[in-house]
XYZ file of N, CA and C in Angstrom:
792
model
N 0.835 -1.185 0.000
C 0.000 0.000 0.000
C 0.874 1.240 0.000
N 0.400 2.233 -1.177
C 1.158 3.491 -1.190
C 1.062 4.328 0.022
N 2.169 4.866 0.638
C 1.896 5.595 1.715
C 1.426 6.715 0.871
N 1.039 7.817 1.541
C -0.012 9.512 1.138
C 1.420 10.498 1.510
N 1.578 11.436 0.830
C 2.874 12.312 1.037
C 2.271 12.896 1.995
N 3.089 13.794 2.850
C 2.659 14.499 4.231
C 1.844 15.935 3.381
N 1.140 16.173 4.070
C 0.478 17.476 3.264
C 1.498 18.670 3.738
N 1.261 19.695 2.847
C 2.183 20.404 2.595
C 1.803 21.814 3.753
N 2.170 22.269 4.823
C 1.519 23.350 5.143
C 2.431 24.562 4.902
N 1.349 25.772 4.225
C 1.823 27.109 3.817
C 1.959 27.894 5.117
N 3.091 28.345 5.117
C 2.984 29.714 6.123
C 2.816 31.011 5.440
N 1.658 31.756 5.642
C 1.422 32.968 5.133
C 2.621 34.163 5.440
N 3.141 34.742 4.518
C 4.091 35.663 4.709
C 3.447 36.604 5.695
N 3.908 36.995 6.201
C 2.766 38.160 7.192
C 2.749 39.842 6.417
N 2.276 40.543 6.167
C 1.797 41.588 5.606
C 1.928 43.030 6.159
N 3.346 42.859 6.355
C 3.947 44.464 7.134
C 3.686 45.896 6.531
N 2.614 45.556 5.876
C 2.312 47.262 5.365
C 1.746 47.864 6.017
N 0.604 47.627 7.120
C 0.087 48.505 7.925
C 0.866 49.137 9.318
N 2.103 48.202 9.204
C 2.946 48.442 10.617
C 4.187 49.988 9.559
N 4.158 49.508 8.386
C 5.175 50.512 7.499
C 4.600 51.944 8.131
N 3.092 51.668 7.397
C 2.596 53.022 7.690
C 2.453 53.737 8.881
N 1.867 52.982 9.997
C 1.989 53.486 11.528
C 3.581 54.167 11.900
N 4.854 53.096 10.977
C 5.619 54.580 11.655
C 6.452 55.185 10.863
N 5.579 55.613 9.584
C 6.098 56.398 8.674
C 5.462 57.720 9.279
N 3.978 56.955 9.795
C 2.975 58.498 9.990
C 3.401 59.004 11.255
N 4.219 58.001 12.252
C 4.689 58.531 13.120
C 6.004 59.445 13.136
N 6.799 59.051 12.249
C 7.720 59.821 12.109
C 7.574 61.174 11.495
N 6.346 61.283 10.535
C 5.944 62.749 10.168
C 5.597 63.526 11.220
N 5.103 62.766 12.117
C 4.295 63.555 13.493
C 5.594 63.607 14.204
N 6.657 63.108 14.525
C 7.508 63.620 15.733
C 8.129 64.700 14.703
N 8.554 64.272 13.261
C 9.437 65.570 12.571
C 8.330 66.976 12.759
N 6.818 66.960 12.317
C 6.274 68.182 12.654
C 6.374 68.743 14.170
N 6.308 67.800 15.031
C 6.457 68.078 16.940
C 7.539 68.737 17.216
N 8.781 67.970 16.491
C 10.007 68.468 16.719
C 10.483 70.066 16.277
N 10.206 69.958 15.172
C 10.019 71.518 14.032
C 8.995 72.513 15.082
N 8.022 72.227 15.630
C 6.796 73.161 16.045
C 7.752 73.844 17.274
N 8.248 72.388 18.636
C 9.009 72.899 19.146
C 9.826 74.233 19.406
N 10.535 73.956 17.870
C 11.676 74.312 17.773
C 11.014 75.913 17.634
N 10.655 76.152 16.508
C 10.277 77.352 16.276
C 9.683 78.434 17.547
N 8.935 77.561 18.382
C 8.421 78.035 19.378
C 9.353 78.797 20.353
N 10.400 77.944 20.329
C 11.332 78.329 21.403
C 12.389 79.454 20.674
N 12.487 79.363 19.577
C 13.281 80.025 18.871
C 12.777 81.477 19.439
N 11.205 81.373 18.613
C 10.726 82.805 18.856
C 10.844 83.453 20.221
N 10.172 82.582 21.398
C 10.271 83.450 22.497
C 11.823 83.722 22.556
N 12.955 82.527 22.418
C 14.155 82.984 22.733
C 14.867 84.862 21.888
N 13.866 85.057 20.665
C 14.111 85.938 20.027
C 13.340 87.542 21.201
N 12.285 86.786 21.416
C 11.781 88.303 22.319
C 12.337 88.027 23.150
N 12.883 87.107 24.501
C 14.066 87.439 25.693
C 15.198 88.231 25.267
N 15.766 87.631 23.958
C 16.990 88.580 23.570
C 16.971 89.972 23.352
N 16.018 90.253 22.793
C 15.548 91.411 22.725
C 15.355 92.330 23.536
N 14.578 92.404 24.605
C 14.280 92.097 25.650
C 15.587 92.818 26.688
N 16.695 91.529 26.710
C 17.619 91.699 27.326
C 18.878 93.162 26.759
N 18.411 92.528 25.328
C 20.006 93.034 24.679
C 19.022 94.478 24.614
N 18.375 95.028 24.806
C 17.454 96.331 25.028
C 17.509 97.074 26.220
N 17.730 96.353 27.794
C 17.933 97.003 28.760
C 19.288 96.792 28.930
N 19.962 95.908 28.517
C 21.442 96.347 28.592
C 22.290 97.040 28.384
N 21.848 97.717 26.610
C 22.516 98.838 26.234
C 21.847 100.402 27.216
N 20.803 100.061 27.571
C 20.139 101.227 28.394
C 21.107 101.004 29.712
N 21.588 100.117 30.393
C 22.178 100.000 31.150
C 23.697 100.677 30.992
N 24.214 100.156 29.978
C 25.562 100.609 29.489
C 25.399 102.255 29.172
N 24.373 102.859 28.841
C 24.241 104.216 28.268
C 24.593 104.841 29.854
N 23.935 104.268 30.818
C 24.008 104.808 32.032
C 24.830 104.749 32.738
N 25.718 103.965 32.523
C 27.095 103.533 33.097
C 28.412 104.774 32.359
N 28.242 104.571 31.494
C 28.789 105.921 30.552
C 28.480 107.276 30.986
N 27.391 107.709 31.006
C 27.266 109.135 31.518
C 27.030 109.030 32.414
N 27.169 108.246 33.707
C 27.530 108.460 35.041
C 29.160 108.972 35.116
N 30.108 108.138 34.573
C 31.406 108.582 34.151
C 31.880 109.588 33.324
N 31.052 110.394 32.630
C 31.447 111.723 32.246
C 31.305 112.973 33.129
N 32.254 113.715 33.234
C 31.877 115.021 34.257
C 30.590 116.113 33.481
N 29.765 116.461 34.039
C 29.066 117.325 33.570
C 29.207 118.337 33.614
N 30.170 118.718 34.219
C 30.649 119.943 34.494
C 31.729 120.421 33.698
N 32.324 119.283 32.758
C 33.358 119.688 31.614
C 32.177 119.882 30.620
N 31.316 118.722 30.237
C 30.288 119.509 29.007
C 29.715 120.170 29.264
N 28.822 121.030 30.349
C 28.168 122.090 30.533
C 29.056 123.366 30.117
N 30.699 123.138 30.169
C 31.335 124.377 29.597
C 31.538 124.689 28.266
N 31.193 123.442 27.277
C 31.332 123.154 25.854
C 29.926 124.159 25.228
N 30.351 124.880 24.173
C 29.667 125.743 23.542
C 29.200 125.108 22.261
N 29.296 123.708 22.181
C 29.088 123.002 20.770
C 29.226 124.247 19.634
N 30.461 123.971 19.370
C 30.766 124.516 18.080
C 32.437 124.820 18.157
N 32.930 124.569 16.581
C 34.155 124.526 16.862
C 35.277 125.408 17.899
N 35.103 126.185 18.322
C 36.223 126.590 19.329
C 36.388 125.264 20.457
N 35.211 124.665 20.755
C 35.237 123.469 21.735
C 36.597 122.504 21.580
N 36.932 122.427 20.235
C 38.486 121.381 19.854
C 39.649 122.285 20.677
N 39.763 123.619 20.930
C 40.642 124.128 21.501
C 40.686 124.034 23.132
N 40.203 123.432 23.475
C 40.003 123.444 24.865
C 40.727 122.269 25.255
N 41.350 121.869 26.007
C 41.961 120.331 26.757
C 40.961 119.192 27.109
N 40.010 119.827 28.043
C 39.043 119.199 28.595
C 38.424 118.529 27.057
N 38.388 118.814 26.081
C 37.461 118.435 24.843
C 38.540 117.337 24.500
N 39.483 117.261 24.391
C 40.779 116.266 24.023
C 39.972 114.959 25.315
N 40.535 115.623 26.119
C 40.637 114.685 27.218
C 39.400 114.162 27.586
N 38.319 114.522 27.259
C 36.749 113.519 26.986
C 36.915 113.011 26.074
N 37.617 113.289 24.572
C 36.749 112.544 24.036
C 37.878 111.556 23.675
N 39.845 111.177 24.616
C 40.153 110.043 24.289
C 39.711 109.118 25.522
N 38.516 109.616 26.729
C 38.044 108.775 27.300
C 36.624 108.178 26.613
N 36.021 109.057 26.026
C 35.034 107.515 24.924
C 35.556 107.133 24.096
N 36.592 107.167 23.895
C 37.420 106.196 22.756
C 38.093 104.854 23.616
N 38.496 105.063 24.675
C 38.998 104.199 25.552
C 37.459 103.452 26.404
N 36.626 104.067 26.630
C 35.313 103.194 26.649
C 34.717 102.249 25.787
N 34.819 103.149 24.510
C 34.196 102.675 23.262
C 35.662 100.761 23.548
N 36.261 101.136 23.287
C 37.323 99.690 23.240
C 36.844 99.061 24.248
N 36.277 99.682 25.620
C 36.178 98.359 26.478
C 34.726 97.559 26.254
N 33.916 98.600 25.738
C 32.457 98.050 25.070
C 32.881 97.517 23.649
N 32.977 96.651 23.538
C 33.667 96.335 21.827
C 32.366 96.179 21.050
N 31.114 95.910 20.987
C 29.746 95.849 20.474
C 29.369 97.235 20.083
N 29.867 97.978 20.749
C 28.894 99.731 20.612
C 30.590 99.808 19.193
N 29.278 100.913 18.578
C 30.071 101.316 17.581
C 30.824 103.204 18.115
N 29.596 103.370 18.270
C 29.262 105.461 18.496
C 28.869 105.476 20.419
N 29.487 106.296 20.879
C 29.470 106.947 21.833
C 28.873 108.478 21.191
N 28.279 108.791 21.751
C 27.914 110.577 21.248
C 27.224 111.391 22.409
N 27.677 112.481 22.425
C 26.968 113.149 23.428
C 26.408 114.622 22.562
N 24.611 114.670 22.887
C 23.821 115.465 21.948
C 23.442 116.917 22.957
N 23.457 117.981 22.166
C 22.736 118.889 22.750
C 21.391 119.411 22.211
N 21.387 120.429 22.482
C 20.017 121.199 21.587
C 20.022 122.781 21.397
N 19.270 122.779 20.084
C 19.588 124.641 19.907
C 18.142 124.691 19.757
N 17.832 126.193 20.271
C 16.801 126.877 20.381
C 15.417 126.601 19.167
N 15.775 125.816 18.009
C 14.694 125.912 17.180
C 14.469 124.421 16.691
N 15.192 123.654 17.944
C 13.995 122.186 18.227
C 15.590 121.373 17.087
N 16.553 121.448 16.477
C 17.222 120.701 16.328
C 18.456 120.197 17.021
N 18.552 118.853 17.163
C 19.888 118.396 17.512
C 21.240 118.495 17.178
N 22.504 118.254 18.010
C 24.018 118.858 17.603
C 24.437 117.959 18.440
N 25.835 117.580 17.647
C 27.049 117.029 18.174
C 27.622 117.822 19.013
N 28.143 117.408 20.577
C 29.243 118.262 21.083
C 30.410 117.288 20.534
N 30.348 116.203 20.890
C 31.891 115.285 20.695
C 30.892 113.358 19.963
N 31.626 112.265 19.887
C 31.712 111.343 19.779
C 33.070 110.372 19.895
N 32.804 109.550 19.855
C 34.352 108.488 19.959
C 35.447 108.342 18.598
N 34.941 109.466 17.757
C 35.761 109.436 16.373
C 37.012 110.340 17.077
N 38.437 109.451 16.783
C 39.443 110.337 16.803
C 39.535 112.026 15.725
N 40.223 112.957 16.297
C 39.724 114.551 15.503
C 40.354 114.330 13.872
N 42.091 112.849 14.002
C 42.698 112.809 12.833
C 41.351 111.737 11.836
N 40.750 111.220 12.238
C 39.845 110.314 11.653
C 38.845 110.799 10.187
N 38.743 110.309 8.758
C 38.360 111.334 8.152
C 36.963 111.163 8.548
N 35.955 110.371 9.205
C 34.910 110.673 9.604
C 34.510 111.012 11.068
N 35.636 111.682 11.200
C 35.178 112.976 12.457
C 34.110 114.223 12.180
N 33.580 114.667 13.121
C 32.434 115.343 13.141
C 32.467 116.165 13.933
N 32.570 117.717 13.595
C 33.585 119.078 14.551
C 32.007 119.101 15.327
N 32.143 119.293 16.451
C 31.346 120.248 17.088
C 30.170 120.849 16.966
N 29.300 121.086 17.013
C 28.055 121.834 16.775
C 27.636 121.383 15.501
N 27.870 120.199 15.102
C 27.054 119.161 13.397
C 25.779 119.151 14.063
N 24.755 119.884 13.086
C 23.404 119.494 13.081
C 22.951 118.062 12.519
N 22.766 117.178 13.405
C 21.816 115.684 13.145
C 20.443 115.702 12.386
N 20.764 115.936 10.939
C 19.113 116.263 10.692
C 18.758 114.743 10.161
N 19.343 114.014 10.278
C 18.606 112.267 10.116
C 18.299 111.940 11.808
N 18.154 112.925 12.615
C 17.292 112.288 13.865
C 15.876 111.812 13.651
N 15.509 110.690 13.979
C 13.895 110.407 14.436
C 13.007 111.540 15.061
N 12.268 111.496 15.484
C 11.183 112.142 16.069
C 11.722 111.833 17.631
N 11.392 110.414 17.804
C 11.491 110.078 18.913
C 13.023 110.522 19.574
N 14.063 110.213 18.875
C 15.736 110.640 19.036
C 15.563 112.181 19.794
N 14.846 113.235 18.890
C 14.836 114.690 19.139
C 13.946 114.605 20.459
N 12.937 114.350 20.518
C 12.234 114.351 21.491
C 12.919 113.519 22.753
N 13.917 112.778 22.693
C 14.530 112.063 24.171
C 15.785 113.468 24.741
N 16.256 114.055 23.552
C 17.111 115.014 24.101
C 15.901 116.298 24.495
N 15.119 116.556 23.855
C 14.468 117.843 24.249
C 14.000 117.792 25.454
N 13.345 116.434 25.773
C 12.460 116.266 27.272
C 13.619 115.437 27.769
N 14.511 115.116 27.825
C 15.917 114.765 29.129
C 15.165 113.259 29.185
N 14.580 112.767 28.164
C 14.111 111.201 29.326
C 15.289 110.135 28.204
N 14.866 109.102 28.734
C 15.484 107.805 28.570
C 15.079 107.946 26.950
N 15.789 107.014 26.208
C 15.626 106.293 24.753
C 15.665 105.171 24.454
N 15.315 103.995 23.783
C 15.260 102.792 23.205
C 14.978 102.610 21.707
N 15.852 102.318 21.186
C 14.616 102.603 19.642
C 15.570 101.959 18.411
N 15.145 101.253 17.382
C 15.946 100.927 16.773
C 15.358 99.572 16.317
N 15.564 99.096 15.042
C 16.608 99.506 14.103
C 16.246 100.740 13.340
N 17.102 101.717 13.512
C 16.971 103.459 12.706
C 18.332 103.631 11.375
N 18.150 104.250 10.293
C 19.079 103.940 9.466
C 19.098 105.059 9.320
N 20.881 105.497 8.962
C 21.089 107.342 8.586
C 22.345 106.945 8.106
N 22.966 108.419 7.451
C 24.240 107.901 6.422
C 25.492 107.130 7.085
N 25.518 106.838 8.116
C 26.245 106.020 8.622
C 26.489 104.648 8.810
N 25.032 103.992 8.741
C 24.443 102.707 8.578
C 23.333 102.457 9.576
N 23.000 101.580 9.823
C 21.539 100.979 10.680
C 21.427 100.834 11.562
N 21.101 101.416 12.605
C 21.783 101.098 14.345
C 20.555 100.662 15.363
N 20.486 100.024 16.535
C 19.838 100.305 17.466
C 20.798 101.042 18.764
N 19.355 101.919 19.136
C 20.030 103.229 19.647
C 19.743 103.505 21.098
N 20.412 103.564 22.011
C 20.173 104.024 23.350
C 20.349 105.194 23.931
N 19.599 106.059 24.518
C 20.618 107.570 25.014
C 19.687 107.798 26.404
N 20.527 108.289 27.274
C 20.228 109.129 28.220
C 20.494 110.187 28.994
N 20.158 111.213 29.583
C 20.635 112.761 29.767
C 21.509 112.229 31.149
N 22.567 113.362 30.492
C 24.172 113.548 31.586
C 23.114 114.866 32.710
N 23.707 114.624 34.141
C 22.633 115.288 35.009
C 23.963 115.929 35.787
N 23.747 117.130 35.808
C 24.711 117.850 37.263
C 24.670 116.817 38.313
N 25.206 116.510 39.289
C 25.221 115.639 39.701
C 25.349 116.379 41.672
N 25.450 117.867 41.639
C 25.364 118.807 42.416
C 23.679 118.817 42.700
N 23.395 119.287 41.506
C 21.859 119.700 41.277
C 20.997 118.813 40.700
N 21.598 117.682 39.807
C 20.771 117.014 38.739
C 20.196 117.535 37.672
N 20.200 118.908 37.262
C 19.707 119.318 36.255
C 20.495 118.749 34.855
N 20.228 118.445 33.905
C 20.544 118.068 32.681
C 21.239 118.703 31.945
N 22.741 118.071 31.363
C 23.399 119.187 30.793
C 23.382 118.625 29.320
N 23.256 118.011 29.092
C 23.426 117.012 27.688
C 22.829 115.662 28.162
N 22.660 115.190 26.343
C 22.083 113.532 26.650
C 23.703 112.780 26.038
N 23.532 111.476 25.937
C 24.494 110.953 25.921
C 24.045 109.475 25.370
N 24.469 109.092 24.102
C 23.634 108.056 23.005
C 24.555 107.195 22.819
N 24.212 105.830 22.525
C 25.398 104.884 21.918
C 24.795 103.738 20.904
N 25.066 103.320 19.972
C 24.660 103.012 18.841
C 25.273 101.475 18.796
N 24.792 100.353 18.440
C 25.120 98.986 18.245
C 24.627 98.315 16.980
N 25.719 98.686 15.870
C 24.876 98.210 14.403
C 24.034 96.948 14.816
N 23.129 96.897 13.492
C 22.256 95.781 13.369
C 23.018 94.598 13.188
N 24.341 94.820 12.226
C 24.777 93.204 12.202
C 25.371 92.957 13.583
N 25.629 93.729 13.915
C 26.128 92.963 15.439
C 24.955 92.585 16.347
N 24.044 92.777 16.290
C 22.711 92.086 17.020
C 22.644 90.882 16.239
N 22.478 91.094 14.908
C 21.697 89.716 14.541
C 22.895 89.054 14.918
N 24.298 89.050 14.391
C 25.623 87.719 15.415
C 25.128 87.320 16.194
N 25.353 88.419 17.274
C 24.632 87.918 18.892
C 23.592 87.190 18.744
N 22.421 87.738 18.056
C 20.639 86.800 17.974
C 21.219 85.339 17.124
N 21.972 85.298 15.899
C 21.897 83.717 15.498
C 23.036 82.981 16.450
N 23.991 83.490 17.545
C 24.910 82.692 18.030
C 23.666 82.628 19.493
N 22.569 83.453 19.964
C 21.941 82.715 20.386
C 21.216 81.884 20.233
N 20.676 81.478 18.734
C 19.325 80.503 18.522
C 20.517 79.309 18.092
N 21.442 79.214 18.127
C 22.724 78.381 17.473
C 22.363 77.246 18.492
N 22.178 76.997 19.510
C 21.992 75.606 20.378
C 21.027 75.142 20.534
N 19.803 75.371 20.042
C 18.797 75.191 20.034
C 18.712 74.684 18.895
N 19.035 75.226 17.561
C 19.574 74.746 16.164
C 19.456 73.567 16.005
N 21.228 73.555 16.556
C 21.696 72.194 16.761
C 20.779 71.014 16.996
N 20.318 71.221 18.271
C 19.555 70.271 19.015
C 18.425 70.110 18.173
N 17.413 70.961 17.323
C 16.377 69.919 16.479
C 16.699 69.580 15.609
N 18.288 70.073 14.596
C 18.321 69.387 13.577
C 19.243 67.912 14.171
N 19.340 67.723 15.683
C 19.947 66.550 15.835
C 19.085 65.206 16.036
N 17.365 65.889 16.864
C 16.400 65.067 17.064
C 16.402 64.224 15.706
N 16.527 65.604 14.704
C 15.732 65.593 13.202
C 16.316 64.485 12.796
N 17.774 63.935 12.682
C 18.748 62.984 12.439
C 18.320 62.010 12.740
N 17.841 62.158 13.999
C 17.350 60.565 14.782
C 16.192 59.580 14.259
N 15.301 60.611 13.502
C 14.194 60.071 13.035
C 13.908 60.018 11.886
N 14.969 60.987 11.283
C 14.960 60.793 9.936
C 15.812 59.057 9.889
N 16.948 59.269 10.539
C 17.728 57.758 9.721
C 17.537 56.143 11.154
N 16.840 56.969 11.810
C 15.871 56.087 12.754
C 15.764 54.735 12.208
N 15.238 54.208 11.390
C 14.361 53.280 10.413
C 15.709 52.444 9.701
N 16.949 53.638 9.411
C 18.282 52.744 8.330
C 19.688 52.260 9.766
N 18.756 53.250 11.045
C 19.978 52.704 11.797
C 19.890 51.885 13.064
N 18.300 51.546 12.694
C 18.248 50.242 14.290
C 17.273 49.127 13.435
N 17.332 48.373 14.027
C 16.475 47.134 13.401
C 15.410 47.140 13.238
N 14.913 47.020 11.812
C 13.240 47.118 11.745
C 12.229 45.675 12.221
N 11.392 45.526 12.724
C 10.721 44.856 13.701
C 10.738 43.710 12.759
N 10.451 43.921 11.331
C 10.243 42.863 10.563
C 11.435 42.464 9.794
N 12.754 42.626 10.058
C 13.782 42.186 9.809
C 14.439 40.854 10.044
N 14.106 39.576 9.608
C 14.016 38.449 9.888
C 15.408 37.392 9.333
N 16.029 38.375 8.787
C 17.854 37.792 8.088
C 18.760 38.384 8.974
N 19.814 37.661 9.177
C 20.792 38.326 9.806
C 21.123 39.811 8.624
N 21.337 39.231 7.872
C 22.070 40.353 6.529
C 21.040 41.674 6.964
N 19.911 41.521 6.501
C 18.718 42.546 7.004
C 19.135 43.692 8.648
N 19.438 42.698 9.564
C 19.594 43.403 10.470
C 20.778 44.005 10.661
N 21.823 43.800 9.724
C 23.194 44.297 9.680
C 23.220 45.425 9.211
N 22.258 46.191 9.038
C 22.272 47.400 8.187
C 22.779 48.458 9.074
N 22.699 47.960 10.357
C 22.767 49.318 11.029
C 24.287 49.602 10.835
N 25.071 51.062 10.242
C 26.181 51.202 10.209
C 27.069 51.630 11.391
N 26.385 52.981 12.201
C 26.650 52.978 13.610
C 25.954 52.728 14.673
N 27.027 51.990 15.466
C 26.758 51.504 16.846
C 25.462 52.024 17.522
N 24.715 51.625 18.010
C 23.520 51.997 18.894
C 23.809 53.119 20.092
N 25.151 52.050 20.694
C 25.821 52.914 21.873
C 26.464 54.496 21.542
N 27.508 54.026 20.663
C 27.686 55.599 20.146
C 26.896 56.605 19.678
N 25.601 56.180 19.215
C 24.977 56.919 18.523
C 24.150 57.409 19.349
N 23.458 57.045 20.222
C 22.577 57.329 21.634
C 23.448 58.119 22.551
N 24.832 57.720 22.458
C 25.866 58.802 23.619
C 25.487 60.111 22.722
N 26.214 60.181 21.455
C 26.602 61.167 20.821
C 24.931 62.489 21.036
N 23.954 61.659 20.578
C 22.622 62.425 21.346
C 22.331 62.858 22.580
N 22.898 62.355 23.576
C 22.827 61.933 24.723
C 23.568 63.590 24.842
N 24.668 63.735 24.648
C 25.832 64.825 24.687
C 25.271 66.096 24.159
N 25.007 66.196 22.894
C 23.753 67.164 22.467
C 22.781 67.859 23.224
N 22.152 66.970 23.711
C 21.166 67.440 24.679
C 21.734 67.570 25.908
N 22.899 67.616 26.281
C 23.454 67.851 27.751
C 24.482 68.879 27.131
N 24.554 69.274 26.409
C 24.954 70.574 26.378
C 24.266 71.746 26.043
N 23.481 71.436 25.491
C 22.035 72.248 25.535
C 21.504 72.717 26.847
N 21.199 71.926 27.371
C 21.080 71.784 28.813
C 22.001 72.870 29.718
N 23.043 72.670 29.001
C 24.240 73.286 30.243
C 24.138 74.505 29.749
N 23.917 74.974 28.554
C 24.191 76.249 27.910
C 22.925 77.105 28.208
N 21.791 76.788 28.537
C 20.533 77.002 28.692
C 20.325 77.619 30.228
N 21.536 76.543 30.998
C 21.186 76.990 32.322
C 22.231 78.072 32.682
N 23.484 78.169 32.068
C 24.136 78.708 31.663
C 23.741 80.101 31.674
């Protein structure tokens, strides 16, 4: 009697397309999470800077004309005879020697006012041999509104970005005060081009950067650099080129310097 061959049983391949999609769609959703993040933080980090780098130069304006005598510019007649005087030397190679220890400020200037509502140079941090020195009693007629109006009424200034033939500045000033009496003898302005803010603004959003386009790495090559669930060959699972360990430190480090720079 013929024996019967053993029947043959099929194993159904199993059908990994619905698992493809769950984390393809997941990975669109952490890359949009990650991106939303990012931007989020970017921005507020853009109004803190702002923010900061805004009362600082107001800070520095005040630190400056606390250190000028008011009693040497209250004797200045803004207008050239003022270069003949010592005291005019000797202020203005001390905002030049300020200006160097503030290396961000471009202009030191100290403003007065004449009787028919326009502004004047007494001095600035331009050496007198410099060819863009500026004698004495120069009418500022690229002032703002707001600029004229901080020297006319003695108050504080903030304002900027303002552009005049010099280039694009944000601008701080505040009035030099007898310091006997407090009455106001001059204001006293300092200028920080725009490209030197934005440096400062992209070397601040620079770690933050980093850190989502490093998430971004993770999930983008996520899928080519750890084992996919349905990877059932050795060869298949060999794909991964770097180490798990290194590659998780190297993230690991990223985000702990982020961290440090943040608290920093």
């Amino acid at each position: 009697m013929t024996q019967a061959p053993p029947p043959v049983i099929t194993i159904p391949t199993p059908d990994y397309r619905p698992l493809r999609r769950f984390r393809h769609h997941l990975e669109l959703k952490l890359i949009a999470l990650i991106l939303a993040l990012a931007l989020g933080y970017n921005c507020l980090a853009v109004l803190f800077y702002q923010r900061q780098m805004k009362q600082d130069m107001l800070t520095k304006a005040r630190l400056i004309a606390a250190a000028v005598d008011a009693n040497v510019v209250a004797d200045f007649q803004g207008t050239a005879t003022d270069m003949e005087s010592p005291t005019f030397h000797r202020l203005l190679n001390q905002l030049i020697a300020i200006k160097n220890i503030y290396d961000d400020i471009r202009y030191i200037y100290i403003m007065g006012k004449n009787p028919d509502g326009s502004v004047f140079f007494y001095l600035d941090n331009t050496p007198v041999d410099d060819d863009d020195f500026d004698p004495p009693g120069l009418v500022y007629d690229e002032a703002t509104p707001a600029f004229r109006a901080a020297v006319e009424t003695e108050h504080d200034l903030l304002e900027g970005p303002t552009k005049d033939q010099w280039g694009t500045w944000f601008t701080a000033m505040v009035p030099i005060r007898d310091p006997q009496d407090g009455h106001v003898v001059a204001s006293l302005g300092i200028d920080i081009a725009v490209s030197t803010w934005l440096q400062r603004l992209l070397w601040t959003l620079m770690p933050s950067s980093i850190l989502a386009a490093a998430l971004l790495l993770v999930v983008f090559f996520g899928r080519r650099l750890f084992p996919q669930p349905y990877a059932t060959t050795p060869a298949r699972k060999m794909r991964i080129k770097v180490p798990e360990r290194v590659f998780t430190a190297a993230i690991g480090l990223v985000i702990t310097a982020f961290v440090a720079w943040r608290v920093h």
